[in-house]
C-alpha cells in the first residue's frame, strides 16, 4: 500500500497541475472581473509566497517530503490556512456519513438480497427487484432534491445541514453528538441507495446460484434445517463478491457524498473539494484526493481481510490443499 500511495500522490499532483494557469492566474482574473487591477510587483510577490515561481516537480517533491516528515499537507491558497486544519473536521463528518452509508449498504442489501433469493418470485421479490432497478438508476443528488421537495411541500419540513441551528457553531459536546445522529441518517441513506440496490441484486443472484448446487440438495435430502443450511455454506459463499466490493464502494460513497452534500448544504469535504478544484487550489484539492484515494486502498485491504475470514479457500497457502 505504501508504494501505491506514493504513486497516487504523484499522479494527483500531476493531474492538479494539468489545467492551464494556476491559482494566482485565477485570482488575478477574478480581481480584473471585479474592476480591481494588480500590479506586476504584487503578482511576483504572491508567486514567490506560494512557490509558484518554482518548477512543478520541485513543488511536488517538497509537498510529499513535508507530508512524510512533518504531516504538513501544505497551505491553502484560497483560505490562507494550513490544509490539515481546513479538512480535519469536514473529513470527519464525511467519513461519518460514508461509514453510516456503508453500514446501510451492507446490512440492508444483505438482508433483502437473502430474503429475495429464498422467496424467489414472491411479491416481496418482485417489489424489491423493481426498487433495486430504480435505486441503481437514480443519482444520489437527484434523490436528495426529490426528498427535499417532497418533505417540504407535504410536511413543511426543510432538510438541510447536519445540525440544528443552535448546534451549528457550538463546540463539540455529547448533546451536539446526539443532534448529529438525529440528522445524519438521511444523507447517509441518500448516499447509500445506489449501493443498497446493487448489493440486493448481487446477493440475490449469487445466492440463487448457490442454492442450485448439488451439495445444497444433498444437505436438504439429509434433513438439515433450512436456516442452518443457508448460513453454514450458501450464504458464506454468496457473500464473498459483496465483500470484495468494499474497496470500490468507499470511493463511490465519497463521490456520492460530495454531490449530496452540495445539494443538502452539508459541511463536509465535498463542497470544499469542488471549490478547491474550481480555484485551482492545488495543495487543498490534492490533499483531499490523496486522502480519499488512501481510504480506497484501506477499503481494499479491509475487503481482502473479510474475504479471507468468510471463505477459508482463498487464504494464502491454502488454495492448493
CSV table of C-alpha atoms in Angstrom, one decimal:
chain,number,residue,atom,x,y,z
A,1,UNK,CA,0.0,0.0,0.0
A,2,UNK,CA,2.9,2.4,0.8
A,3,UNK,CA,4.3,2.5,-2.8
A,4,UNK,CA,0.8,2.7,-4.2
A,5,UNK,CA,0.1,5.8,-2.0
A,6,UNK,CA,3.3,7.4,-3.2
A,7,UNK,CA,2.4,6.8,-6.8
A,8,UNK,CA,-1.1,8.0,-6.2
A,9,UNK,CA,0.3,11.2,-4.6
A,10,UNK,CA,2.5,11.9,-7.6
A,11,UNK,CA,-0.4,11.3,-10.1
A,12,UNK,CA,-2.7,13.5,-8.1
A,13,UNK,CA,-0.2,16.4,-8.2
A,14,UNK,CA,0.3,16.0,-11.9
A,15,UNK,CA,-3.4,15.9,-12.7
A,16,UNK,CA,-4.0,19.0,-10.5
A,17,UNK,CA,-1.2,20.8,-12.4
A,18,UNK,CA,-2.6,19.8,-15.9
A,19,UNK,CA,-5.2,22.7,-16.3
A,20,UNK,CA,-3.6,25.8,-17.8
A,21,UNK,CA,-2.7,28.5,-15.4
A,22,UNK,CA,-2.7,28.3,-11.6
A,23,UNK,CA,-4.3,29.7,-8.5
A,24,UNK,CA,-2.7,33.1,-9.0
A,25,UNK,CA,-3.9,33.3,-12.5
A,26,UNK,CA,-7.5,32.5,-11.4
A,27,UNK,CA,-7.2,35.0,-8.5
A,28,UNK,CA,-5.9,37.9,-10.8
A,29,UNK,CA,-8.7,37.2,-13.3
A,30,UNK,CA,-11.3,37.4,-10.6
A,31,UNK,CA,-9.9,40.7,-9.4
A,32,UNK,CA,-9.9,42.1,-13.0
A,33,UNK,CA,-13.5,41.0,-13.4
A,34,UNK,CA,-14.5,42.9,-10.3
A,35,UNK,CA,-12.6,46.0,-11.6
A,36,UNK,CA,-9.5,45.7,-9.3
A,37,UNK,CA,-6.1,45.8,-11.0
A,38,UNK,CA,-3.0,44.2,-9.5
A,39,UNK,CA,0.5,45.4,-10.4
A,40,UNK,CA,3.3,43.1,-11.5
A,41,UNK,CA,5.2,43.6,-8.3
A,42,UNK,CA,2.3,42.3,-6.2
A,43,UNK,CA,1.9,39.3,-8.6
A,44,UNK,CA,5.6,38.4,-8.3
A,45,UNK,CA,5.4,38.6,-4.5
A,46,UNK,CA,2.4,36.3,-4.4
A,47,UNK,CA,4.1,34.0,-6.9
A,48,UNK,CA,7.1,33.7,-4.6
A,49,UNK,CA,4.9,33.3,-1.5
A,50,UNK,CA,3.1,30.4,-3.0
A,51,UNK,CA,6.2,28.9,-4.6
A,52,UNK,CA,4.5,29.2,-8.0
A,53,UNK,CA,7.8,30.5,-9.4
A,54,UNK,CA,9.4,27.1,-9.0
A,55,UNK,CA,9.1,24.1,-11.3
A,56,UNK,CA,6.3,21.6,-10.7
A,57,UNK,CA,8.5,18.7,-9.8
A,58,UNK,CA,10.2,20.8,-7.0
A,59,UNK,CA,6.8,21.7,-5.6
A,60,UNK,CA,5.7,18.1,-5.8
A,61,UNK,CA,8.8,16.8,-4.0
A,62,UNK,CA,8.6,19.5,-1.3
A,63,UNK,CA,4.9,18.7,-0.8
A,64,UNK,CA,5.5,14.9,-0.4
A,65,UNK,CA,8.5,15.5,1.8
A,66,UNK,CA,6.6,17.7,4.2
A,67,UNK,CA,3.7,15.2,4.3
A,68,UNK,CA,6.0,12.3,5.1
A,69,UNK,CA,8.4,14.0,7.6
A,70,UNK,CA,6.0,16.5,9.3
A,71,UNK,CA,2.5,15.6,8.4
A,72,UNK,CA,2.2,19.0,6.7
A,73,UNK,CA,-0.1,18.9,3.7
A,74,UNK,CA,0.7,22.5,2.7
A,75,UNK,CA,-1.2,25.7,2.9
A,76,UNK,CA,-4.4,26.5,1.1
A,77,UNK,CA,-4.1,29.4,-1.3
A,78,UNK,CA,-7.8,30.2,-1.3
A,79,UNK,CA,-8.3,30.1,2.5
A,80,UNK,CA,-4.7,31.1,3.5
A,81,UNK,CA,-4.8,28.4,6.2
A,82,UNK,CA,-3.0,25.1,6.7
A,83,UNK,CA,-4.7,22.4,4.7
A,84,UNK,CA,-4.9,20.0,7.6
A,85,UNK,CA,-6.8,22.5,9.7
A,86,UNK,CA,-9.3,23.1,7.0
A,87,UNK,CA,-10.1,19.4,6.2
A,88,UNK,CA,-9.9,17.9,9.7
A,89,UNK,CA,-13.5,18.4,10.9
A,90,UNK,CA,-15.0,18.3,7.4
A,91,UNK,CA,-13.3,15.0,6.6
A,92,UNK,CA,-14.5,13.5,9.9
A,93,UNK,CA,-18.1,14.4,9.0
A,94,UNK,CA,-17.6,12.9,5.5
A,95,UNK,CA,-16.2,9.7,7.0
A,96,UNK,CA,-19.1,9.5,9.4
A,97,UNK,CA,-21.7,9.8,6.6
A,98,UNK,CA,-19.8,7.3,4.5
A,99,UNK,CA,-19.5,4.9,7.5
A,100,UNK,CA,-23.2,5.1,8.1
A,101,UNK,CA,-23.8,4.6,4.4
A,102,UNK,CA,-21.6,1.6,4.3
A,103,UNK,CA,-23.5,0.0,7.2
A,104,UNK,CA,-26.8,0.6,5.4
A,105,UNK,CA,-25.4,-0.8,2.1
A,106,UNK,CA,-24.0,-4.0,3.7
A,107,UNK,CA,-26.8,-4.8,6.2
A,108,UNK,CA,-29.9,-3.8,4.2
A,109,UNK,CA,-28.5,-5.1,0.9
A,110,UNK,CA,-27.5,-8.4,2.5
A,111,UNK,CA,-30.8,-8.9,4.3
A,112,UNK,CA,-33.1,-8.1,1.4
A,113,UNK,CA,-30.9,-10.0,-1.1
A,114,UNK,CA,-31.1,-13.1,1.0
A,115,UNK,CA,-34.8,-12.9,1.6
A,116,UNK,CA,-35.5,-12.2,-2.1
A,117,UNK,CA,-33.5,-15.3,-3.1
A,118,UNK,CA,-35.1,-17.6,-0.5
A,119,UNK,CA,-38.6,-16.2,-1.6
A,120,UNK,CA,-37.9,-16.2,-5.3
A,121,UNK,CA,-40.8,-15.0,-7.5
A,122,UNK,CA,-42.8,-13.9,-4.5
A,123,UNK,CA,-44.5,-10.4,-4.3
A,124,UNK,CA,-41.7,-9.3,-2.0
A,125,UNK,CA,-39.1,-10.4,-4.5
A,126,UNK,CA,-40.8,-8.6,-7.4
A,127,UNK,CA,-41.2,-5.4,-5.4
A,128,UNK,CA,-37.6,-5.2,-4.3
A,129,UNK,CA,-36.2,-6.2,-7.7
A,130,UNK,CA,-38.2,-3.2,-9.1
A,131,UNK,CA,-37.0,-1.0,-6.3
A,132,UNK,CA,-33.4,-2.2,-7.0
A,133,UNK,CA,-33.5,-1.1,-10.6
A,134,UNK,CA,-34.8,2.3,-9.6
A,135,UNK,CA,-32.1,2.7,-6.9
A,136,UNK,CA,-29.3,1.8,-9.4
A,137,UNK,CA,-30.6,4.3,-12.0
A,138,UNK,CA,-31.4,7.4,-9.8
A,139,UNK,CA,-28.3,9.5,-8.9
A,140,UNK,CA,-28.0,10.4,-5.2
A,141,UNK,CA,-28.2,14.2,-5.8
A,142,UNK,CA,-31.5,13.8,-7.7
A,143,UNK,CA,-32.9,11.6,-4.9
A,144,UNK,CA,-31.8,14.3,-2.4
A,145,UNK,CA,-33.6,17.0,-4.5
A,146,UNK,CA,-36.8,14.9,-4.7
A,147,UNK,CA,-36.7,14.2,-0.9
A,148,UNK,CA,-36.2,17.9,-0.1
A,149,UNK,CA,-39.2,18.8,-2.4
A,150,UNK,CA,-41.5,16.1,-1.1
A,151,UNK,CA,-40.8,16.7,2.6
A,152,UNK,CA,-41.1,20.5,2.3
A,153,UNK,CA,-44.2,20.5,0.0
A,154,UNK,CA,-46.1,17.8,2.0
A,155,UNK,CA,-45.0,18.3,5.6
A,156,UNK,CA,-43.3,21.7,5.7
A,157,UNK,CA,-40.0,20.0,6.8
A,158,UNK,CA,-36.8,21.6,5.4
A,159,UNK,CA,-33.9,19.1,5.5
A,160,UNK,CA,-30.5,20.9,5.3
A,161,UNK,CA,-27.3,20.6,7.2
A,162,UNK,CA,-26.2,18.1,9.8
A,163,UNK,CA,-27.0,20.1,12.9
A,164,UNK,CA,-29.9,22.0,14.4
A,165,UNK,CA,-29.4,25.8,14.3
A,166,UNK,CA,-28.4,26.0,18.0
A,167,UNK,CA,-25.6,23.4,17.5
A,168,UNK,CA,-24.1,24.6,14.2
A,169,UNK,CA,-21.4,26.8,15.7
A,170,UNK,CA,-21.4,25.3,19.2
A,171,UNK,CA,-18.3,23.4,20.4
A,172,UNK,CA,-18.4,19.6,20.4
A,173,UNK,CA,-20.4,18.1,23.3
A,174,UNK,CA,-22.5,15.0,23.9
A,175,UNK,CA,-25.6,17.0,23.1
A,176,UNK,CA,-24.1,18.0,19.7
A,177,UNK,CA,-23.2,14.4,19.0
A,178,UNK,CA,-26.8,13.3,19.7
A,179,UNK,CA,-28.0,16.1,17.4
A,180,UNK,CA,-25.7,14.9,14.7
A,181,UNK,CA,-27.1,11.3,15.0
A,182,UNK,CA,-30.6,12.8,14.6
A,183,UNK,CA,-29.7,14.4,11.3
A,184,UNK,CA,-27.0,12.1,9.7
A,185,UNK,CA,-29.2,9.2,8.8
A,186,UNK,CA,-31.0,10.9,5.9
A,187,UNK,CA,-27.9,12.0,3.9
A,188,UNK,CA,-26.3,8.6,4.7
A,189,UNK,CA,-29.4,6.9,3.4
A,190,UNK,CA,-29.4,9.1,0.2
A,191,UNK,CA,-25.8,8.2,-0.4
A,192,UNK,CA,-26.4,4.5,0.2
A,193,UNK,CA,-29.4,4.0,-2.0
A,194,UNK,CA,-27.4,3.1,-5.1
A,195,UNK,CA,-25.1,0.7,-3.2
A,196,UNK,CA,-28.0,-1.0,-1.4
A,197,UNK,CA,-29.8,-1.6,-4.7
A,198,UNK,CA,-26.6,-3.0,-6.3
A,199,UNK,CA,-26.0,-5.3,-3.3
A,200,UNK,CA,-29.5,-6.6,-3.3
A,201,UNK,CA,-29.1,-7.7,-6.9
A,202,UNK,CA,-25.6,-9.1,-6.3
A,203,UNK,CA,-26.6,-11.1,-3.2
A,204,UNK,CA,-29.8,-12.4,-4.7
A,205,UNK,CA,-28.1,-13.6,-7.9
A,206,UNK,CA,-25.2,-15.3,-6.1
A,207,UNK,CA,-27.4,-17.0,-3.5
A,208,UNK,CA,-29.8,-18.3,-6.2
A,209,UNK,CA,-26.8,-19.8,-8.0
A,210,UNK,CA,-25.5,-21.4,-4.8
A,211,UNK,CA,-29.0,-22.8,-3.8
A,212,UNK,CA,-28.9,-24.9,-7.0
A,213,UNK,CA,-25.6,-26.6,-6.2
A,214,UNK,CA,-25.6,-30.4,-5.6
A,215,UNK,CA,-24.3,-30.0,-2.0
A,216,UNK,CA,-27.4,-28.0,-1.0
A,217,UNK,CA,-29.7,-30.6,-2.4
A,218,UNK,CA,-27.8,-33.4,-0.6
A,219,UNK,CA,-28.0,-31.5,2.6
A,220,UNK,CA,-31.7,-31.0,2.3
A,221,UNK,CA,-32.2,-34.7,1.5
A,222,UNK,CA,-30.5,-35.5,4.8
A,223,UNK,CA,-32.9,-33.3,6.7
A,224,UNK,CA,-30.6,-30.4,7.6
A,225,UNK,CA,-32.7,-27.5,8.9
A,226,UNK,CA,-33.2,-24.8,6.2
A,227,UNK,CA,-31.8,-21.9,8.3
A,228,UNK,CA,-28.8,-23.9,9.4
A,229,UNK,CA,-28.2,-25.0,5.8
A,230,UNK,CA,-28.4,-21.4,4.5
A,231,UNK,CA,-26.0,-19.8,6.9
A,232,UNK,CA,-23.5,-22.7,7.0
A,233,UNK,CA,-22.5,-22.7,3.4
A,234,UNK,CA,-24.5,-21.0,0.6
A,235,UNK,CA,-24.7,-17.5,2.3
A,236,UNK,CA,-21.0,-17.6,3.2
A,237,UNK,CA,-20.0,-18.4,-0.4
A,238,UNK,CA,-22.6,-15.9,-1.9
A,239,UNK,CA,-21.5,-13.0,0.3
A,240,UNK,CA,-17.9,-13.1,-1.0
A,241,UNK,CA,-18.5,-11.0,-4.1
A,242,UNK,CA,-20.3,-8.5,-2.0
A,243,UNK,CA,-17.4,-8.2,0.5
A,244,UNK,CA,-15.0,-7.8,-2.4
A,245,UNK,CA,-16.8,-4.6,-3.5
A,246,UNK,CA,-16.0,-2.7,-0.3
A,247,UNK,CA,-12.8,-1.4,-1.9
A,248,UNK,CA,-14.7,0.4,-4.7
A,249,UNK,CA,-17.8,1.1,-2.6
A,250,UNK,CA,-15.8,3.6,-0.4
A,251,UNK,CA,-14.8,5.9,-3.3
A,252,UNK,CA,-18.3,5.7,-4.8
A,253,UNK,CA,-19.8,6.6,-1.4
A,254,UNK,CA,-17.5,9.6,-1.1
A,255,UNK,CA,-18.3,10.8,-4.6
A,256,UNK,CA,-22.0,10.4,-3.9
A,257,UNK,CA,-21.5,12.1,-0.5
A,258,UNK,CA,-19.9,15.1,-2.4
A,259,UNK,CA,-22.9,15.6,-4.6
A,260,UNK,CA,-25.4,15.0,-1.9
A,261,UNK,CA,-23.5,17.4,0.4
A,262,UNK,CA,-23.7,20.2,-2.2
A,263,UNK,CA,-27.5,19.7,-2.6
A,264,UNK,CA,-28.2,19.2,1.1
A,265,UNK,CA,-25.8,22.0,2.2
A,266,UNK,CA,-23.7,19.8,4.4
A,267,UNK,CA,-20.5,21.0,6.0
A,268,UNK,CA,-18.5,18.1,4.6
A,269,UNK,CA,-15.5,17.6,2.3
A,270,UNK,CA,-17.4,17.5,-1.0
A,271,UNK,CA,-18.3,21.2,-1.4
A,272,UNK,CA,-14.7,22.2,-0.3
A,273,UNK,CA,-13.2,19.9,-2.9
A,274,UNK,CA,-15.4,21.4,-5.6
A,275,UNK,CA,-14.3,24.9,-4.6
A,276,UNK,CA,-10.7,23.9,-4.4
A,277,UNK,CA,-10.8,22.4,-7.9
A,278,UNK,CA,-12.5,25.4,-9.4
A,279,UNK,CA,-10.0,27.8,-7.8
A,280,UNK,CA,-7.0,25.5,-8.7
A,281,UNK,CA,-6.1,25.4,-5.0
A,282,UNK,CA,-3.7,22.5,-5.7
A,283,UNK,CA,-2.5,21.7,-2.2
A,284,UNK,CA,-6.0,21.6,-0.8
A,285,UNK,CA,-7.5,19.7,-3.7
A,286,UNK,CA,-4.5,17.4,-4.0
A,287,UNK,CA,-4.6,16.6,-0.3
A,288,UNK,CA,-8.3,15.8,-0.3
A,289,UNK,CA,-8.0,13.5,-3.3
A,290,UNK,CA,-4.9,11.8,-1.8
A,291,UNK,CA,-6.7,11.1,1.5
A,292,UNK,CA,-9.8,9.8,-0.3
A,293,UNK,CA,-7.5,7.6,-2.5
A,294,UNK,CA,-5.8,6.3,0.6
A,295,UNK,CA,-9.2,5.4,2.1
A,296,UNK,CA,-9.9,3.5,-1.1
A,297,UNK,CA,-6.7,1.4,-0.6
A,298,UNK,CA,-7.7,0.9,3.0
A,299,UNK,CA,-11.1,-0.3,1.9
A,300,UNK,CA,-9.5,-2.8,-0.5
A,301,UNK,CA,-7.4,-4.1,2.4
A,302,UNK,CA,-10.5,-4.5,4.6
A,303,UNK,CA,-12.3,-6.3,1.8
A,304,UNK,CA,-9.4,-8.8,1.4
A,305,UNK,CA,-9.4,-9.5,5.2
A,306,UNK,CA,-13.1,-10.0,5.2
A,307,UNK,CA,-12.9,-12.3,2.2
A,308,UNK,CA,-10.2,-14.4,3.9
A,309,UNK,CA,-12.4,-14.6,7.0
A,310,UNK,CA,-15.6,-15.5,5.1
A,311,UNK,CA,-14.1,-18.0,2.7
A,312,UNK,CA,-11.1,-20.0,4.0
A,313,UNK,CA,-10.4,-21.4,0.5
A,314,UNK,CA,-8.9,-18.1,-0.6
A,315,UNK,CA,-6.5,-17.7,2.3
A,316,UNK,CA,-2.8,-17.6,1.3
A,317,UNK,CA,-1.2,-21.0,1.3
A,318,UNK,CA,-4.4,-23.0,1.5
A,319,UNK,CA,-5.5,-22.8,-2.2
A,320,UNK,CA,-3.6,-25.9,-3.2
A,321,UNK,CA,-4.6,-28.1,-0.2
